[in-house]
Amino acid sequence: MATTIRKAVIPAAGLGSRLLPLTKAIPKEMLPVGDKPVIEHTVRELVASGITDITIVVSGGKSLIQDHFRPNPALVAQLRADGKTAYADAVEEVGELSRLGHITYLDQHGPYGNGTPVLNAARNFGDEPMLVLWPDDVFVAEVPRAQQLIRAYEATSCPVLALLPMRPAESGRYGVPLVKEDLGEGQLRITGLVEKPAPQDAPSAFAAIGGYVITPGIVDELREQTKRWYEHREGEIYLTDAINAYAASRAVYGQVIQGSWYDTGNPADYLVAQFASALSHPDYGPLLRRLTRELDGGADA
Ligand code: G1P
């Protein structure tokens, strides 16, 4: 059996332009979904999946992320002294994530593109595979999405991409895998990704949804791309290009993830994520359902 994965990268240096002006002062990773910021869902998922080294790659204006996870013993002590035990526990729990996930922060540096934060983090991780999760996604799953990816890696020792079935009309929003073989139980052998094809050009009915097991071989491809970038100073460093270069001669797998997925990276999907999360809340869910029924009735009247 292959080694397992203990390290993960969350690229959090992006501008969040699709959510402006909401994200003018608040990092998109800090927008709430339910009672937690989006990135806390990601960190909890990683910690629950056995990850012990999380690197969050940031840029200017993202210090709220650090503030959120930084333990605050003085606040906890004050809340306990005031008898506000539940709040104290909640604050302590978030700080504890920082220790459990050994969260460190890295300033992004290098050419634009989503491959750059991965390359930045890889310098610290050495010759080890790592999980890369975009912080725009929230998964509700019996087995965490990160755990599903780790298991797929343990079974293959190869790079793995998180996939979901998609509607053909949505292909222009995603990387769509070229499937070579369906191995059953959601495992697919793939030969690359076509970035955001028109529906008639989509090579399969799956979408890559921002979860990757990246191995040192793919990091080498990113390194090559970056070297070329510095020679020509053109374009961006894309993870998809590195995956495609790697997959041209070596095995890459896709894993169809079991669970419900919520994207928070654009206004419409973010609203859906918030609404779905509120509906599943044990206390507020029933209230919202009643309100929705009343509003629906009102519209019909
Ligand atoms: C990136 C990837 C794409 C993937 C998507 C998932 O695109 O390049 O393959 O499907 O994330 O969210 P982006 O949405 O950053 O343009």
PDB file of C-alpha atoms and ligand atoms in Angstrom:
ATOM      1  CA  MET A   1       0.000   0.000   0.000  1.00  0.00           C
ATOM      2  CA  ALA A   2       1.170   3.523  -0.758  1.00  0.00           C
ATOM      3  CA  THR A   3       2.036   5.997   1.942  1.00  0.00           C
ATOM      4  CA  THR A   4      -0.808   8.106   3.178  1.00  0.00           C
ATOM      5  CA  ILE A   5      -1.217  11.880   3.030  1.00  0.00           C
ATOM      6  CA  ARG A   6      -0.659  14.166   6.004  1.00  0.00           C
ATOM      7  CA  LYS A   7      -0.138  17.516   4.293  1.00  0.00           C
ATOM      8  CA  ALA A   8      -2.599  19.857   2.683  1.00  0.00           C
ATOM      9  CA  VAL A   9      -2.655  23.221   0.970  1.00  0.00           C
ATOM     10  CA  ILE A  10      -5.515  25.684   0.894  1.00  0.00           C
ATOM     11  CA  PRO A  11      -4.880  28.365  -1.729  1.00  0.00           C
ATOM     12  CA  ALA A  12      -6.499  31.475  -0.220  1.00  0.00           C
ATOM     13  CA  ALA A  13      -4.732  34.292  -2.028  1.00  0.00           C
ATOM     14  CA  GLY A  14      -7.439  34.982  -4.628  1.00  0.00           C
ATOM     15  CA  LEU A  15      -9.321  38.269  -4.879  1.00  0.00           C
ATOM     16  CA  GLY A  16     -12.816  36.806  -4.716  1.00  0.00           C
ATOM     17  CA  SER A  17     -13.792  39.062  -7.635  1.00  0.00           C
ATOM     18  CA  ARG A  18     -16.945  37.092  -8.410  1.00  0.00           C
ATOM     19  CA  LEU A  19     -18.351  38.089  -5.029  1.00  0.00           C
ATOM     20  CA  LEU A  20     -17.488  41.798  -5.114  1.00  0.00           C
ATOM     21  CA  PRO A  21     -18.392  44.095  -3.433  1.00  0.00           C
ATOM     22  CA  LEU A  22     -19.067  41.613  -0.609  1.00  0.00           C
ATOM     23  CA  THR A  23     -15.395  40.625  -0.679  1.00  0.00           C
ATOM     24  CA  LYS A  24     -14.001  44.165  -0.859  1.00  0.00           C
ATOM     25  CA  ALA A  25     -12.932  44.089   2.804  1.00  0.00           C
ATOM     26  CA  ILE A  26     -13.845  40.533   3.874  1.00  0.00           C
ATOM     27  CA  PRO A  27     -11.800  37.666   2.398  1.00  0.00           C
ATOM     28  CA  LYS A  28     -14.150  35.321   0.516  1.00  0.00           C
ATOM     29  CA  GLU A  29     -12.812  32.490   2.674  1.00  0.00           C
ATOM     30  CA  MET A  30     -14.278  34.250   5.734  1.00  0.00           C
ATOM     31  CA  LEU A  31     -17.857  34.538   4.449  1.00  0.00           C
ATOM     32  CA  PRO A  32     -20.193  32.528   6.657  1.00  0.00           C
ATOM     33  CA  VAL A  33     -21.903  29.340   5.619  1.00  0.00           C
ATOM     34  CA  GLY A  34     -24.130  28.352   8.527  1.00  0.00           C
ATOM     35  CA  ASP A  35     -22.350  29.221  11.750  1.00  0.00           C
ATOM     36  CA  LYS A  36     -18.808  28.969  10.363  1.00  0.00           C
ATOM     37  CA  PRO A  37     -16.698  30.782   7.782  1.00  0.00           C
ATOM     38  CA  VAL A  38     -16.194  28.774   4.588  1.00  0.00           C
ATOM     39  CA  ILE A  39     -12.526  28.086   5.293  1.00  0.00           C
ATOM     40  CA  GLU A  40     -13.325  26.615   8.713  1.00  0.00           C
ATOM     41  CA  HIS A  41     -15.438  23.974   6.983  1.00  0.00           C
ATOM     42  CA  THR A  42     -12.381  23.125   4.852  1.00  0.00           C
ATOM     43  CA  VAL A  43      -9.996  23.011   7.828  1.00  0.00           C
ATOM     44  CA  ARG A  44     -12.407  20.823   9.841  1.00  0.00           C
ATOM     45  CA  GLU A  45     -12.703  18.476   6.881  1.00  0.00           C
ATOM     46  CA  LEU A  46      -8.917  18.160   6.659  1.00  0.00           C
ATOM     47  CA  VAL A  47      -8.424  17.608  10.378  1.00  0.00           C
ATOM     48  CA  ALA A  48     -11.225  15.011  10.404  1.00  0.00           C
ATOM     49  CA  SER A  49      -9.406  13.238   7.553  1.00  0.00           C
ATOM     50  CA  GLY A  50      -6.131  12.889   9.469  1.00  0.00           C
ATOM     51  CA  ILE A  51      -4.249  15.832   7.939  1.00  0.00           C
ATOM     52  CA  THR A  52      -1.662  17.166  10.396  1.00  0.00           C
ATOM     53  CA  ASP A  53       0.036  19.918   8.349  1.00  0.00           C
ATOM     54  CA  ILE A  54      -2.115  22.565   6.696  1.00  0.00           C
ATOM     55  CA  THR A  55      -0.562  25.417   4.753  1.00  0.00           C
ATOM     56  CA  ILE A  56      -2.890  28.285   3.934  1.00  0.00           C
ATOM     57  CA  VAL A  57      -1.394  30.352   1.116  1.00  0.00           C
ATOM     58  CA  VAL A  58      -2.490  33.966   1.539  1.00  0.00           C
ATOM     59  CA  SER A  59      -1.993  37.430   0.073  1.00  0.00           C
ATOM     60  CA  GLY A  60      -2.468  40.947   1.437  1.00  0.00           C
ATOM     61  CA  GLY A  61      -5.848  41.632   3.044  1.00  0.00           C
ATOM     62  CA  LYS A  62      -6.326  38.086   4.325  1.00  0.00           C
ATOM     63  CA  SER A  63      -5.253  38.573   7.951  1.00  0.00           C
ATOM     64  CA  LEU A  64      -8.808  37.892   9.162  1.00  0.00           C
ATOM     65  CA  ILE A  65      -8.163  34.229   8.351  1.00  0.00           C
ATOM     66  CA  GLN A  66      -5.213  34.173  10.752  1.00  0.00           C
ATOM     67  CA  ASP A  67      -7.205  36.088  13.377  1.00  0.00           C
ATOM     68  CA  HIS A  68     -10.004  33.560  13.133  1.00  0.00           C
ATOM     69  CA  PHE A  69      -7.876  30.478  13.781  1.00  0.00           C
ATOM     70  CA  ARG A  70      -5.433  32.056  16.261  1.00  0.00           C
ATOM     71  CA  PRO A  71      -6.091  30.737  19.801  1.00  0.00           C
ATOM     72  CA  ASN A  72      -7.330  33.483  22.155  1.00  0.00           C
ATOM     73  CA  PRO A  73      -6.859  32.239  25.749  1.00  0.00           C
ATOM     74  CA  ALA A  74      -7.623  35.682  27.230  1.00  0.00           C
ATOM     75  CA  LEU A  75     -11.049  35.773  25.551  1.00  0.00           C
ATOM     76  CA  VAL A  76     -11.744  32.176  26.591  1.00  0.00           C
ATOM     77  CA  ALA A  77     -10.799  32.973  30.226  1.00  0.00           C
ATOM     78  CA  GLN A  78     -13.020  36.077  30.217  1.00  0.00           C
ATOM     79  CA  LEU A  79     -15.982  34.134  28.822  1.00  0.00           C
ATOM     80  CA  ARG A  80     -15.484  31.386  31.419  1.00  0.00           C
ATOM     81  CA  ALA A  81     -15.254  33.954  34.230  1.00  0.00           C
ATOM     82  CA  ASP A  82     -18.548  35.431  32.966  1.00  0.00           C
ATOM     83  CA  GLY A  83     -20.152  31.973  33.008  1.00  0.00           C
ATOM     84  CA  LYS A  84     -20.513  31.956  29.201  1.00  0.00           C
ATOM     85  CA  THR A  85     -19.293  28.383  28.917  1.00  0.00           C
ATOM     86  CA  ALA A  86     -20.792  27.531  25.522  1.00  0.00           C
ATOM     87  CA  TYR A  87     -19.163  30.589  23.883  1.00  0.00           C
ATOM     88  CA  ALA A  88     -15.864  29.840  25.623  1.00  0.00           C
ATOM     89  CA  ASP A  89     -15.962  26.248  24.333  1.00  0.00           C
ATOM     90  CA  ALA A  90     -16.765  27.414  20.805  1.00  0.00           C
ATOM     91  CA  VAL A  91     -13.874  29.914  20.738  1.00  0.00           C
ATOM     92  CA  GLU A  92     -11.498  27.361  22.210  1.00  0.00           C
ATOM     93  CA  GLU A  93     -12.507  24.759  19.640  1.00  0.00           C
ATOM     94  CA  VAL A  94     -11.621  27.024  16.708  1.00  0.00           C
ATOM     95  CA  GLY A  95      -8.201  27.812  18.232  1.00  0.00           C
ATOM     96  CA  GLU A  96      -7.654  24.098  18.761  1.00  0.00           C
ATOM     97  CA  LEU A  97      -8.056  23.498  15.011  1.00  0.00           C
ATOM     98  CA  SER A  98      -4.907  25.549  14.536  1.00  0.00           C
ATOM     99  CA  ARG A  99      -2.968  23.116  16.743  1.00  0.00           C
ATOM    100  CA  LEU A 100      -4.557  19.918  15.408  1.00  0.00           C
ATOM    101  CA  GLY A 101      -4.019  20.945  11.786  1.00  0.00           C
ATOM    102  CA  HIS A 102      -0.694  22.656  12.591  1.00  0.00           C
ATOM    103  CA  ILE A 103      -1.840  25.549  10.415  1.00  0.00           C
ATOM    104  CA  THR A 104       0.882  27.712   8.928  1.00  0.00           C
ATOM    105  CA  TYR A 105       0.520  30.648   6.564  1.00  0.00           C
ATOM    106  CA  LEU A 106       2.561  31.415   3.513  1.00  0.00           C
ATOM    107  CA  ASP A 107       2.580  34.565   1.411  1.00  0.00           C
ATOM    108  CA  GLN A 108       1.934  33.770  -2.235  1.00  0.00           C
ATOM    109  CA  HIS A 109       4.740  34.811  -4.522  1.00  0.00           C
ATOM    110  CA  GLY A 110       5.382  34.142  -8.190  1.00  0.00           C
ATOM    111  CA  PRO A 111       3.391  34.387 -11.412  1.00  0.00           C
ATOM    112  CA  TYR A 112      -0.420  34.552 -11.403  1.00  0.00           C
ATOM    113  CA  GLY A 113      -2.370  31.315 -11.634  1.00  0.00           C
ATOM    114  CA  ASN A 114      -3.729  28.578  -9.393  1.00  0.00           C
ATOM    115  CA  GLY A 115      -0.567  26.457  -9.705  1.00  0.00           C
ATOM    116  CA  THR A 116       1.567  29.049  -7.923  1.00  0.00           C
ATOM    117  CA  PRO A 117       0.262  28.543  -4.353  1.00  0.00           C
ATOM    118  CA  VAL A 118       0.740  24.798  -4.789  1.00  0.00           C
ATOM    119  CA  LEU A 119       4.345  25.303  -5.851  1.00  0.00           C
ATOM    120  CA  ASN A 120       4.930  27.747  -2.970  1.00  0.00           C
ATOM    121  CA  ALA A 121       3.671  25.199  -0.424  1.00  0.00           C
ATOM    122  CA  ALA A 122       5.527  22.297  -2.055  1.00  0.00           C
ATOM    123  CA  ARG A 123       8.842  23.941  -1.204  1.00  0.00           C
ATOM    124  CA  ASN A 124       8.033  23.366   2.471  1.00  0.00           C
ATOM    125  CA  PHE A 125       6.560  19.921   2.009  1.00  0.00           C
ATOM    126  CA  GLY A 126       9.526  18.336   0.253  1.00  0.00           C
ATOM    127  CA  ASP A 127       9.074  15.099  -1.590  1.00  0.00           C
ATOM    128  CA  GLU A 128       5.593  14.244  -0.308  1.00  0.00           C
ATOM    129  CA  PRO A 129       2.160  14.032  -1.866  1.00  0.00           C
ATOM    130  CA  MET A 130      -0.281  16.678  -0.704  1.00  0.00           C
ATOM    131  CA  LEU A 131      -3.950  17.432  -0.800  1.00  0.00           C
ATOM    132  CA  VAL A 132      -4.998  20.688  -2.412  1.00  0.00           C
ATOM    133  CA  LEU A 133      -8.495  21.953  -1.645  1.00  0.00           C
ATOM    134  CA  TRP A 134      -9.961  25.196  -2.978  1.00  0.00           C
ATOM    135  CA  PRO A 135     -11.626  26.985  -0.091  1.00  0.00           C
ATOM    136  CA  ASP A 136     -14.802  27.737  -2.111  1.00  0.00           C
ATOM    137  CA  ASP A 137     -16.424  24.385  -1.500  1.00  0.00           C
ATOM    138  CA  VAL A 138     -18.435  22.977   1.332  1.00  0.00           C
ATOM    139  CA  PHE A 139     -19.102  19.236   1.322  1.00  0.00           C
ATOM    140  CA  VAL A 140     -21.605  17.482   3.497  1.00  0.00           C
ATOM    141  CA  ALA A 141     -20.587  13.830   3.386  1.00  0.00           C
ATOM    142  CA  GLU A 142     -20.576  10.777   5.619  1.00  0.00           C
ATOM    143  CA  VAL A 143     -16.917  10.187   4.731  1.00  0.00           C
ATOM    144  CA  PRO A 144     -15.270  13.605   4.301  1.00  0.00           C
ATOM    145  CA  ARG A 145     -14.333  14.446   0.710  1.00  0.00           C
ATOM    146  CA  ALA A 146     -10.658  14.780   1.772  1.00  0.00           C
ATOM    147  CA  GLN A 147     -10.777  11.279   3.249  1.00  0.00           C
ATOM    148  CA  GLN A 148     -12.286   9.905   0.023  1.00  0.00           C
ATOM    149  CA  LEU A 149      -9.388  11.435  -1.934  1.00  0.00           C
ATOM    150  CA  ILE A 150      -6.791  10.111   0.513  1.00  0.00           C
ATOM    151  CA  ARG A 151      -8.228   6.593   0.229  1.00  0.00           C
ATOM    152  CA  ALA A 152      -8.092   6.811  -3.561  1.00  0.00           C
ATOM    153  CA  TYR A 153      -4.434   7.832  -3.320  1.00  0.00           C
ATOM    154  CA  GLU A 154      -3.633   5.030  -0.872  1.00  0.00           C
ATOM    155  CA  ALA A 155      -5.067   2.550  -3.364  1.00  0.00           C
ATOM    156  CA  THR A 156      -3.132   3.866  -6.382  1.00  0.00           C
ATOM    157  CA  SER A 157      -0.055   5.937  -5.279  1.00  0.00           C
ATOM    158  CA  CYS A 158      -1.062   8.253  -8.155  1.00  0.00           C
ATOM    159  CA  PRO A 159      -2.474  11.762  -8.434  1.00  0.00           C
ATOM    160  CA  VAL A 160      -6.245  11.894  -7.862  1.00  0.00           C
ATOM    161  CA  LEU A 161      -8.811  14.530  -8.820  1.00  0.00           C
ATOM    162  CA  ALA A 162     -12.137  15.035  -7.036  1.00  0.00           C
ATOM    163  CA  LEU A 163     -14.984  14.736  -9.530  1.00  0.00           C
ATOM    164  CA  LEU A 164     -18.744  15.146  -9.521  1.00  0.00           C
ATOM    165  CA  PRO A 165     -21.279  14.357 -12.218  1.00  0.00           C
ATOM    166  CA  MET A 166     -22.341  17.573 -13.956  1.00  0.00           C
ATOM    167  CA  ARG A 167     -25.114  18.748 -16.244  1.00  0.00           C
ATOM    168  CA  PRO A 168     -23.771  19.233 -19.804  1.00  0.00           C
ATOM    169  CA  ALA A 169     -24.836  22.900 -19.773  1.00  0.00           C
ATOM    170  CA  GLU A 170     -22.398  23.534 -16.892  1.00  0.00           C
ATOM    171  CA  SER A 171     -19.262  22.309 -18.685  1.00  0.00           C
ATOM    172  CA  GLY A 172     -18.078  25.881 -19.388  1.00  0.00           C
ATOM    173  CA  ARG A 173     -17.470  26.415 -15.674  1.00  0.00           C
ATOM    174  CA  TYR A 174     -15.210  23.453 -14.956  1.00  0.00           C
ATOM    175  CA  GLY A 175     -12.277  21.311 -15.911  1.00  0.00           C
ATOM    176  CA  VAL A 176     -13.823  18.249 -17.571  1.00  0.00           C
ATOM    177  CA  PRO A 177     -11.825  14.988 -17.446  1.00  0.00           C
ATOM    178  CA  LEU A 178     -10.990  12.746 -20.370  1.00  0.00           C
ATOM    179  CA  VAL A 179     -11.993   9.349 -19.025  1.00  0.00           C
ATOM    180  CA  LYS A 180      -9.970   6.357 -20.177  1.00  0.00           C
ATOM    181  CA  GLU A 181     -11.562   3.702 -17.982  1.00  0.00           C
ATOM    182  CA  ASP A 182     -14.310   3.400 -15.389  1.00  0.00           C
ATOM    183  CA  LEU A 183     -12.915   1.124 -12.667  1.00  0.00           C
ATOM    184  CA  GLY A 184     -16.097   1.072 -10.560  1.00  0.00           C
ATOM    185  CA  GLU A 185     -16.890   2.513  -7.130  1.00  0.00           C
ATOM    186  CA  GLY A 186     -16.394   6.031  -8.466  1.00  0.00           C
ATOM    187  CA  GLN A 187     -12.801   5.426  -9.528  1.00  0.00           C
ATOM    188  CA  LEU A 188     -11.897   6.554 -13.043  1.00  0.00           C
ATOM    189  CA  ARG A 189      -8.618   6.419 -14.894  1.00  0.00           C
ATOM    190  CA  ILE A 190      -8.234   9.758 -16.688  1.00  0.00           C
ATOM    191  CA  THR A 191      -5.834  11.058 -19.284  1.00  0.00           C
ATOM    192  CA  GLY A 192      -6.215  14.770 -18.663  1.00  0.00           C
ATOM    193  CA  LEU A 193      -8.634  17.660 -18.304  1.00  0.00           C
ATOM    194  CA  VAL A 194     -10.226  20.004 -20.818  1.00  0.00           C
ATOM    195  CA  GLU A 195     -10.650  23.395 -19.178  1.00  0.00           C
ATOM    196  CA  LYS A 196     -14.141  24.841 -19.456  1.00  0.00           C
ATOM    197  CA  PRO A 197     -15.244  23.308 -22.772  1.00  0.00           C
ATOM    198  CA  ALA A 198     -18.475  24.184 -24.563  1.00  0.00           C
ATOM    199  CA  PRO A 199     -21.113  21.451 -23.925  1.00  0.00           C
ATOM    200  CA  GLN A 200     -20.606  19.921 -27.390  1.00  0.00           C
ATOM    201  CA  ASP A 201     -16.843  19.663 -26.738  1.00  0.00           C
ATOM    202  CA  ALA A 202     -17.039  18.227 -23.202  1.00  0.00           C
ATOM    203  CA  PRO A 203     -15.148  14.907 -23.166  1.00  0.00           C
ATOM    204  CA  SER A 204     -17.214  13.453 -20.273  1.00  0.00           C
ATOM    205  CA  ALA A 205     -20.094  14.237 -17.943  1.00  0.00           C
ATOM    206  CA  PHE A 206     -17.901  14.911 -14.897  1.00  0.00           C
ATOM    207  CA  ALA A 207     -16.519  18.127 -13.429  1.00  0.00           C
ATOM    208  CA  ALA A 208     -13.295  18.603 -11.469  1.00  0.00           C
ATOM    209  CA  ILE A 209     -14.383  20.374  -8.326  1.00  0.00           C
ATOM    210  CA  GLY A 210     -11.285  21.773  -6.716  1.00  0.00           C
ATOM    211  CA  GLY A 211      -9.887  18.852  -4.725  1.00  0.00           C
ATOM    212  CA  TYR A 212      -6.611  17.255  -5.802  1.00  0.00           C
ATOM    213  CA  VAL A 213      -3.978  14.836  -4.583  1.00  0.00           C
ATOM    214  CA  ILE A 214      -0.815  16.366  -6.005  1.00  0.00           C
ATOM    215  CA  THR A 215       2.312  14.231  -6.163  1.00  0.00           C
ATOM    216  CA  PRO A 216       5.947  15.387  -6.544  1.00  0.00           C
ATOM    217  CA  GLY A 217       5.813  14.562 -10.295  1.00  0.00           C
ATOM    218  CA  ILE A 218       3.105  17.183 -10.816  1.00  0.00           C
ATOM    219  CA  VAL A 219       5.055  19.669  -8.716  1.00  0.00           C
ATOM    220  CA  ASP A 220       7.992  19.104 -11.114  1.00  0.00           C
ATOM    221  CA  GLU A 221       5.698  20.046 -14.007  1.00  0.00           C
ATOM    222  CA  LEU A 222       4.674  23.235 -12.156  1.00  0.00           C
ATOM    223  CA  ARG A 223       8.343  24.012 -11.615  1.00  0.00           C
ATOM    224  CA  GLU A 224       9.004  23.609 -15.372  1.00  0.00           C
ATOM    225  CA  GLN A 225       6.052  25.857 -16.238  1.00  0.00           C
ATOM    226  CA  THR A 226       7.287  28.501 -13.811  1.00  0.00           C
ATOM    227  CA  LYS A 227      10.804  28.345 -15.248  1.00  0.00           C
ATOM    228  CA  ARG A 228       9.352  28.896 -18.736  1.00  0.00           C
ATOM    229  CA  TRP A 229       7.187  31.726 -17.410  1.00  0.00           C
ATOM    230  CA  TYR A 230      10.247  33.577 -16.159  1.00  0.00           C
ATOM    231  CA  GLU A 231      11.839  33.194 -19.605  1.00  0.00           C
ATOM    232  CA  HIS A 232       8.827  34.591 -21.507  1.00  0.00           C
ATOM    233  CA  ARG A 233       6.720  36.357 -18.828  1.00  0.00           C
ATOM    234  CA  GLU A 234       3.475  35.314 -20.484  1.00  0.00           C
ATOM    235  CA  GLY A 235       0.293  33.653 -19.273  1.00  0.00           C
ATOM    236  CA  GLU A 236      -0.339  32.069 -15.884  1.00  0.00           C
ATOM    237  CA  ILE A 237       0.688  28.930 -13.982  1.00  0.00           C
ATOM    238  CA  TYR A 238      -2.267  26.508 -14.086  1.00  0.00           C
ATOM    239  CA  LEU A 239      -2.590  23.314 -12.145  1.00  0.00           C
ATOM    240  CA  THR A 240      -4.577  21.834 -15.040  1.00  0.00           C
ATOM    241  CA  ASP A 241      -1.619  22.352 -17.426  1.00  0.00           C
ATOM    242  CA  ALA A 242       0.706  20.588 -14.981  1.00  0.00           C
ATOM    243  CA  ILE A 243      -1.770  17.711 -14.542  1.00  0.00           C
ATOM    244  CA  ASN A 244      -2.133  17.363 -18.322  1.00  0.00           C
ATOM    245  CA  ALA A 245       1.637  17.394 -18.873  1.00  0.00           C
ATOM    246  CA  TYR A 246       2.017  14.710 -16.197  1.00  0.00           C
ATOM    247  CA  ALA A 247      -0.916  12.609 -17.469  1.00  0.00           C
ATOM    248  CA  ALA A 248       0.565  12.504 -20.967  1.00  0.00           C
ATOM    249  CA  SER A 249       2.873   9.701 -19.814  1.00  0.00           C
ATOM    250  CA  ARG A 250       1.753   8.665 -16.321  1.00  0.00           C
ATOM    251  CA  ALA A 251      -1.390   7.444 -14.542  1.00  0.00           C
ATOM    252  CA  VAL A 252      -3.869   9.898 -13.038  1.00  0.00           C
ATOM    253  CA  TYR A 253      -7.172   8.984 -11.406  1.00  0.00           C
ATOM    254  CA  GLY A 254     -10.470  10.719 -10.796  1.00  0.00           C
ATOM    255  CA  GLN A 255     -12.601   9.925  -7.772  1.00  0.00           C
ATOM    256  CA  VAL A 256     -16.312  10.664  -7.932  1.00  0.00           C
ATOM    257  CA  ILE A 257     -17.077  12.095  -4.515  1.00  0.00           C
ATOM    258  CA  GLN A 258     -20.025  10.864  -2.459  1.00  0.00           C
ATOM    259  CA  GLY A 259     -21.862  13.653  -0.668  1.00  0.00           C
ATOM    260  CA  SER A 260     -23.566  16.982  -1.197  1.00  0.00           C
ATOM    261  CA  TRP A 261     -21.495  19.779  -2.618  1.00  0.00           C
ATOM    262  CA  TYR A 262     -22.030  23.504  -2.190  1.00  0.00           C
ATOM    263  CA  ASP A 263     -19.998  26.038  -4.129  1.00  0.00           C
ATOM    264  CA  THR A 264     -19.597  29.433  -2.457  1.00  0.00           C
ATOM    265  CA  GLY A 265     -17.506  31.136  -5.127  1.00  0.00           C
ATOM    266  CA  ASN A 266     -20.264  33.114  -6.873  1.00  0.00           C
ATOM    267  CA  PRO A 267     -23.340  34.987  -5.561  1.00  0.00           C
ATOM    268  CA  ALA A 268     -26.054  32.547  -6.688  1.00  0.00           C
ATOM    269  CA  ASP A 269     -24.317  29.395  -5.467  1.00  0.00           C
ATOM    270  CA  TYR A 270     -23.263  31.140  -2.261  1.00  0.00           C
ATOM    271  CA  LEU A 271     -26.911  31.942  -1.496  1.00  0.00           C
ATOM    272  CA  VAL A 272     -27.850  28.317  -2.149  1.00  0.00           C
ATOM    273  CA  ALA A 273     -25.050  27.158   0.205  1.00  0.00           C
ATOM    274  CA  GLN A 274     -26.255  29.474   2.948  1.00  0.00           C
ATOM    275  CA  PHE A 275     -29.880  28.467   2.500  1.00  0.00           C
ATOM    276  CA  ALA A 276     -29.136  24.725   2.426  1.00  0.00           C
ATOM    277  CA  SER A 277     -26.956  25.028   5.506  1.00  0.00           C
ATOM    278  CA  ALA A 278     -29.643  26.998   7.380  1.00  0.00           C
ATOM    279  CA  LEU A 279     -32.309  24.466   6.385  1.00  0.00           C
ATOM    280  CA  SER A 280     -30.242  21.602   7.817  1.00  0.00           C
ATOM    281  CA  HIS A 281     -29.726  23.410  11.147  1.00  0.00           C
ATOM    282  CA  PRO A 282     -31.539  21.541  13.945  1.00  0.00           C
ATOM    283  CA  ASP A 283     -32.876  24.734  15.577  1.00  0.00           C
ATOM    284  CA  TYR A 284     -33.324  27.138  12.679  1.00  0.00           C
ATOM    285  CA  GLY A 285     -34.233  24.625   9.935  1.00  0.00           C
ATOM    286  CA  PRO A 286     -37.878  24.137  11.011  1.00  0.00           C
ATOM    287  CA  LEU A 287     -38.340  27.904  11.384  1.00  0.00           C
ATOM    288  CA  LEU A 288     -37.009  28.545   7.884  1.00  0.00           C
ATOM    289  CA  ARG A 289     -39.139  25.792   6.367  1.00  0.00           C
ATOM    290  CA  ARG A 290     -42.242  27.348   7.903  1.00  0.00           C
ATOM    291  CA  LEU A 291     -41.232  30.799   6.689  1.00  0.00           C
ATOM    292  CA  THR A 292     -40.579  29.479   3.165  1.00  0.00           C
ATOM    293  CA  ARG A 293     -44.014  27.840   3.076  1.00  0.00           C
ATOM    294  CA  GLU A 294     -45.649  31.064   4.275  1.00  0.00           C
ATOM    295  CA  LEU A 295     -43.787  33.165   1.704  1.00  0.00           C
ATOM    296  CA  ASP A 296     -44.709  30.693  -1.052  1.00  0.00           C
ATOM    297  CA  GLY A 297     -48.348  30.835  -0.014  1.00  0.00           C
ATOM    298  CA  GLY A 298     -48.152  34.624   0.039  1.00  0.00           C
ATOM    299  CA  ALA A 299     -46.811  34.682  -3.508  1.00  0.00           C
ATOM    300  CA  ASP A 300     -49.651  32.460  -4.738  1.00  0.00           C
ATOM    301  CA  ALA A 301     -52.384  34.500  -3.071  1.00  0.00           C
TER     302      ALA A 301
HETATM  303  C1  G1P B   1     -10.558  25.801 -11.366  1.00  0.00           C
HETATM  304  C2  G1P B   1      -9.983  24.671 -12.213  1.00  0.00           C
HETATM  305  C3  G1P B   1     -11.105  23.847 -12.867  1.00  0.00           C
HETATM  306  C4  G1P B   1     -12.082  23.363 -11.803  1.00  0.00           C
HETATM  307  C5  G1P B   1     -12.587  24.535 -10.966  1.00  0.00           C
HETATM  308  C6  G1P B   1     -13.419  23.989  -9.796  1.00  0.00           C
HETATM  309  O1  G1P B   1     -11.180  26.753 -12.218  1.00  0.00           O
HETATM  310  O2  G1P B   1      -9.123  25.201 -13.202  1.00  0.00           O
HETATM  311  O3  G1P B   1     -10.558  22.748 -13.546  1.00  0.00           O
HETATM  312  O4  G1P B   1     -13.168  22.701 -12.404  1.00  0.00           O
HETATM  313  O5  G1P B   1     -11.493  25.293 -10.408  1.00  0.00           O
HETATM  314  O6  G1P B   1     -13.948  24.986  -9.031  1.00  0.00           O
HETATM  315  P1  G1P B   1     -11.623  28.225 -11.718  1.00  0.00           P
HETATM  316  O7  G1P B   1     -13.026  28.074 -11.199  1.00  0.00           O
HETATM  317  O8  G1P B   1     -10.672  28.652 -10.657  1.00  0.00           O
HETATM  318  O9  G1P B   1     -11.565  29.086 -12.931  1.00  0.00           O
END
